[in-house]
């Protein structure tokens, strides 16, 4: 298998939106989005492709010409007020660099046919290079408490649990960080 990692471009938008709407790996309310909500969701994902403080890294199987995984992120700031509930302000300020910036992972997905082959690890290691390129030294991620395999992967890669609890709904999430 000939694997490459690259930044997403506009040619990837439709597939990223489609995969993101599958809700794999996290609790959803199972309600179908209206066409208008799908358009709004697509605009949100579009931002991850074009905004300079956001990004999506794609893993491709070059032999098959197939996208088989991605990781979506943005540069966030612990000290910035957000219009939605976050866990950042609950974390020790000393964990963050002086300007409060860090890389926040939004979504990690690997095609079910390609799982357990090191691709999530490859994406997580690639995101460390992205963090350094933005001049940030901390990566933040969270996952639902029930995703034990994701928590274990993060721990194997050097992430430390810093919080466990609800954030914006009643689902318990585990927040993890890694200094890079």
Tab-separated table of C-alpha atoms in Angstrom:
chain	number	residue	atom	x	y	z
A	1	UNK	CA	0.000	0.000	0.000
A	2	UNK	CA	1.435	3.378	-1.073
A	3	UNK	CA	0.237	5.924	1.521
A	4	UNK	CA	0.618	9.709	1.374
A	5	UNK	CA	-0.493	12.530	3.672
A	6	UNK	CA	-1.415	15.897	2.184
A	7	UNK	CA	-3.390	19.021	2.972
A	8	UNK	CA	-6.999	18.940	1.824
A	9	UNK	CA	-8.127	21.156	-1.012
A	10	UNK	CA	-11.500	22.070	-2.476
A	11	UNK	CA	-11.621	18.768	-4.380
A	12	UNK	CA	-11.909	17.057	-0.986
A	13	UNK	CA	-14.799	19.137	0.370
A	14	UNK	CA	-17.677	16.881	-0.677
A	15	UNK	CA	-16.135	13.678	0.702
A	16	UNK	CA	-15.125	15.348	3.994
A	17	UNK	CA	-18.663	16.681	4.483
A	18	UNK	CA	-20.127	13.256	3.652
A	19	UNK	CA	-17.836	11.474	6.126
A	20	UNK	CA	-18.296	14.080	8.852
A	21	UNK	CA	-22.075	13.685	8.606
A	22	UNK	CA	-21.777	9.935	9.259
A	23	UNK	CA	-21.232	10.727	12.971
A	24	UNK	CA	-18.852	7.777	13.380
A	25	UNK	CA	-17.365	7.523	16.840
A	26	UNK	CA	-19.557	9.959	18.704
A	27	UNK	CA	-23.067	10.285	20.017
A	28	UNK	CA	-25.595	12.014	17.814
A	29	UNK	CA	-29.259	12.677	18.127
A	30	UNK	CA	-29.820	10.636	14.913
A	31	UNK	CA	-31.958	13.376	13.419
A	32	UNK	CA	-31.609	14.018	9.709
A	33	UNK	CA	-30.345	17.426	8.699
A	34	UNK	CA	-32.482	19.598	6.513
A	35	UNK	CA	-31.022	20.608	3.139
A	36	UNK	CA	-30.347	24.059	4.604
A	37	UNK	CA	-28.467	22.540	7.565
A	38	UNK	CA	-26.363	20.425	5.188
A	39	UNK	CA	-25.427	23.597	3.292
A	40	UNK	CA	-24.442	25.312	6.553
A	41	UNK	CA	-22.430	22.257	7.587
A	42	UNK	CA	-20.673	22.273	4.222
A	43	UNK	CA	-19.764	25.946	4.746
A	44	UNK	CA	-18.273	25.060	8.135
A	45	UNK	CA	-16.125	22.294	6.620
A	46	UNK	CA	-15.178	24.632	3.746
A	47	UNK	CA	-13.650	26.914	6.378
A	48	UNK	CA	-11.371	24.125	7.535
A	49	UNK	CA	-10.005	23.868	4.004
A	50	UNK	CA	-9.529	27.560	3.221
A	51	UNK	CA	-9.008	29.433	6.521
A	52	UNK	CA	-5.355	29.974	7.371
A	53	UNK	CA	-5.768	28.987	11.040
A	54	UNK	CA	-7.573	25.740	10.194
A	55	UNK	CA	-6.768	22.665	8.194
A	56	UNK	CA	-7.498	19.118	7.160
A	57	UNK	CA	-4.814	16.525	6.491
A	58	UNK	CA	-5.851	13.691	4.172
A	59	UNK	CA	-4.366	10.196	4.013
A	60	UNK	CA	-4.609	8.624	0.578
A	61	UNK	CA	-4.003	5.140	-0.728
A	62	UNK	CA	-2.113	6.163	-3.861
A	63	UNK	CA	-2.425	2.700	-5.418
A	64	UNK	CA	-6.226	2.963	-5.379
A	65	UNK	CA	-6.516	6.734	-5.620
A	66	UNK	CA	-8.702	6.661	-2.500
A	67	UNK	CA	-8.956	8.985	0.491
A	68	UNK	CA	-8.813	6.684	3.500
A	69	UNK	CA	-8.554	9.042	6.446
A	70	UNK	CA	-8.352	12.608	7.614
A	71	UNK	CA	-7.716	14.775	10.638
A	72	UNK	CA	-9.343	18.179	10.998
A	73	UNK	CA	-7.888	20.910	13.229
A	74	UNK	CA	-7.769	24.579	14.026
A	75	UNK	CA	-5.531	26.929	15.938
A	76	UNK	CA	-7.474	28.014	19.010
A	77	UNK	CA	-6.738	30.288	21.934
A	78	UNK	CA	-7.347	29.297	25.524
A	79	UNK	CA	-7.903	32.918	26.544
A	80	UNK	CA	-10.391	33.834	23.810
A	81	UNK	CA	-14.093	33.919	24.673
A	82	UNK	CA	-16.102	31.482	22.543
A	83	UNK	CA	-19.829	31.715	21.769
A	84	UNK	CA	-20.143	28.030	22.710
A	85	UNK	CA	-19.135	26.078	25.821
A	86	UNK	CA	-15.547	24.827	25.835
A	87	UNK	CA	-13.395	23.050	28.385
A	88	UNK	CA	-10.342	25.251	27.739
A	89	UNK	CA	-10.918	27.733	30.561
A	90	UNK	CA	-11.147	24.832	33.030
A	91	UNK	CA	-7.614	23.681	32.167
A	92	UNK	CA	-4.569	24.940	34.038
A	93	UNK	CA	-3.402	28.132	32.295
A	94	UNK	CA	0.227	27.069	32.834
A	95	UNK	CA	-0.268	24.201	30.354
A	96	UNK	CA	-0.558	26.736	27.524
A	97	UNK	CA	2.069	28.908	25.930
A	98	UNK	CA	2.141	32.582	26.875
A	99	UNK	CA	-0.136	33.769	24.055
A	100	UNK	CA	-2.713	31.029	24.849
A	101	UNK	CA	-2.658	29.484	21.359
A	102	UNK	CA	-2.811	25.728	20.778
A	103	UNK	CA	-3.832	23.278	18.074
A	104	UNK	CA	-7.267	21.754	18.621
A	105	UNK	CA	-8.132	18.505	16.863
A	106	UNK	CA	-11.729	18.469	15.666
A	107	UNK	CA	-12.130	15.149	13.984
A	108	UNK	CA	-10.052	12.093	13.183
A	109	UNK	CA	-11.457	9.511	10.791
A	110	UNK	CA	-10.027	6.382	9.154
A	111	UNK	CA	-12.022	4.259	6.708
A	112	UNK	CA	-13.152	1.058	8.468
A	113	UNK	CA	-11.401	-1.089	5.812
A	114	UNK	CA	-8.060	0.522	6.726
A	115	UNK	CA	-8.249	0.634	10.521
A	116	UNK	CA	-5.646	-0.961	12.785
A	117	UNK	CA	-2.915	-0.281	10.218
A	118	UNK	CA	-1.278	2.731	11.881
A	119	UNK	CA	-3.060	5.411	9.877
A	120	UNK	CA	-4.532	7.215	12.890
A	121	UNK	CA	-1.035	7.238	14.391
A	122	UNK	CA	0.340	8.631	11.131
A	123	UNK	CA	-2.260	11.407	11.152
A	124	UNK	CA	-1.643	12.235	14.815
A	125	UNK	CA	2.114	12.443	14.216
A	126	UNK	CA	1.527	14.591	11.128
A	127	UNK	CA	-0.556	16.974	13.213
A	128	UNK	CA	2.438	17.469	15.511
A	129	UNK	CA	4.357	18.884	12.529
A	130	UNK	CA	1.385	21.155	11.772
A	131	UNK	CA	1.401	22.460	15.345
A	132	UNK	CA	5.083	23.290	15.098
A	133	UNK	CA	4.559	25.032	11.748
A	134	UNK	CA	1.986	27.307	13.446
A	135	UNK	CA	4.368	28.006	16.326
A	136	UNK	CA	2.229	26.270	18.949
A	137	UNK	CA	3.506	23.747	21.450
A	138	UNK	CA	0.305	22.126	22.693
A	139	UNK	CA	-2.245	19.877	20.998
A	140	UNK	CA	-5.699	19.438	22.542
A	141	UNK	CA	-8.245	16.765	21.714
A	142	UNK	CA	-11.242	15.209	23.379
A	143	UNK	CA	-13.293	12.111	22.806
A	144	UNK	CA	-16.273	10.483	24.384
A	145	UNK	CA	-15.463	8.470	27.503
A	146	UNK	CA	-16.820	5.350	25.799
A	147	UNK	CA	-14.175	5.560	23.019
A	148	UNK	CA	-11.596	3.596	24.983
A	149	UNK	CA	-9.582	2.669	21.881
A	150	UNK	CA	-9.193	6.360	20.968
A	151	UNK	CA	-8.169	7.261	24.518
A	152	UNK	CA	-5.632	4.427	24.507
A	153	UNK	CA	-4.209	5.543	21.138
A	154	UNK	CA	-3.749	9.061	22.464
A	155	UNK	CA	-2.043	7.799	25.614
A	156	UNK	CA	0.337	5.632	23.550
A	157	UNK	CA	1.258	8.740	21.569
A	158	UNK	CA	2.079	10.718	24.712
A	159	UNK	CA	-1.196	12.538	25.352
A	160	UNK	CA	-2.179	13.125	28.971
A	161	UNK	CA	-5.693	13.243	30.321
A	162	UNK	CA	-6.415	16.685	31.791
A	163	UNK	CA	-10.182	16.664	32.191
A	164	UNK	CA	-13.154	14.304	32.261
A	165	UNK	CA	-16.719	15.517	32.224
A	166	UNK	CA	-19.493	17.054	30.199
A	167	UNK	CA	-18.877	20.056	27.972
A	168	UNK	CA	-21.905	21.158	25.907
A	169	UNK	CA	-24.268	18.252	26.500
A	170	UNK	CA	-24.615	15.329	28.920
A	171	UNK	CA	-22.017	13.108	27.220
A	172	UNK	CA	-18.882	12.614	29.319
A	173	UNK	CA	-15.781	13.514	27.312
A	174	UNK	CA	-12.118	12.948	28.087
A	175	UNK	CA	-9.861	15.917	27.274
A	176	UNK	CA	-6.244	15.088	26.451
A	177	UNK	CA	-3.229	17.232	25.622
A	178	UNK	CA	0.250	16.714	24.273
A	179	UNK	CA	3.158	19.123	24.498
A	180	UNK	CA	5.197	19.219	21.269
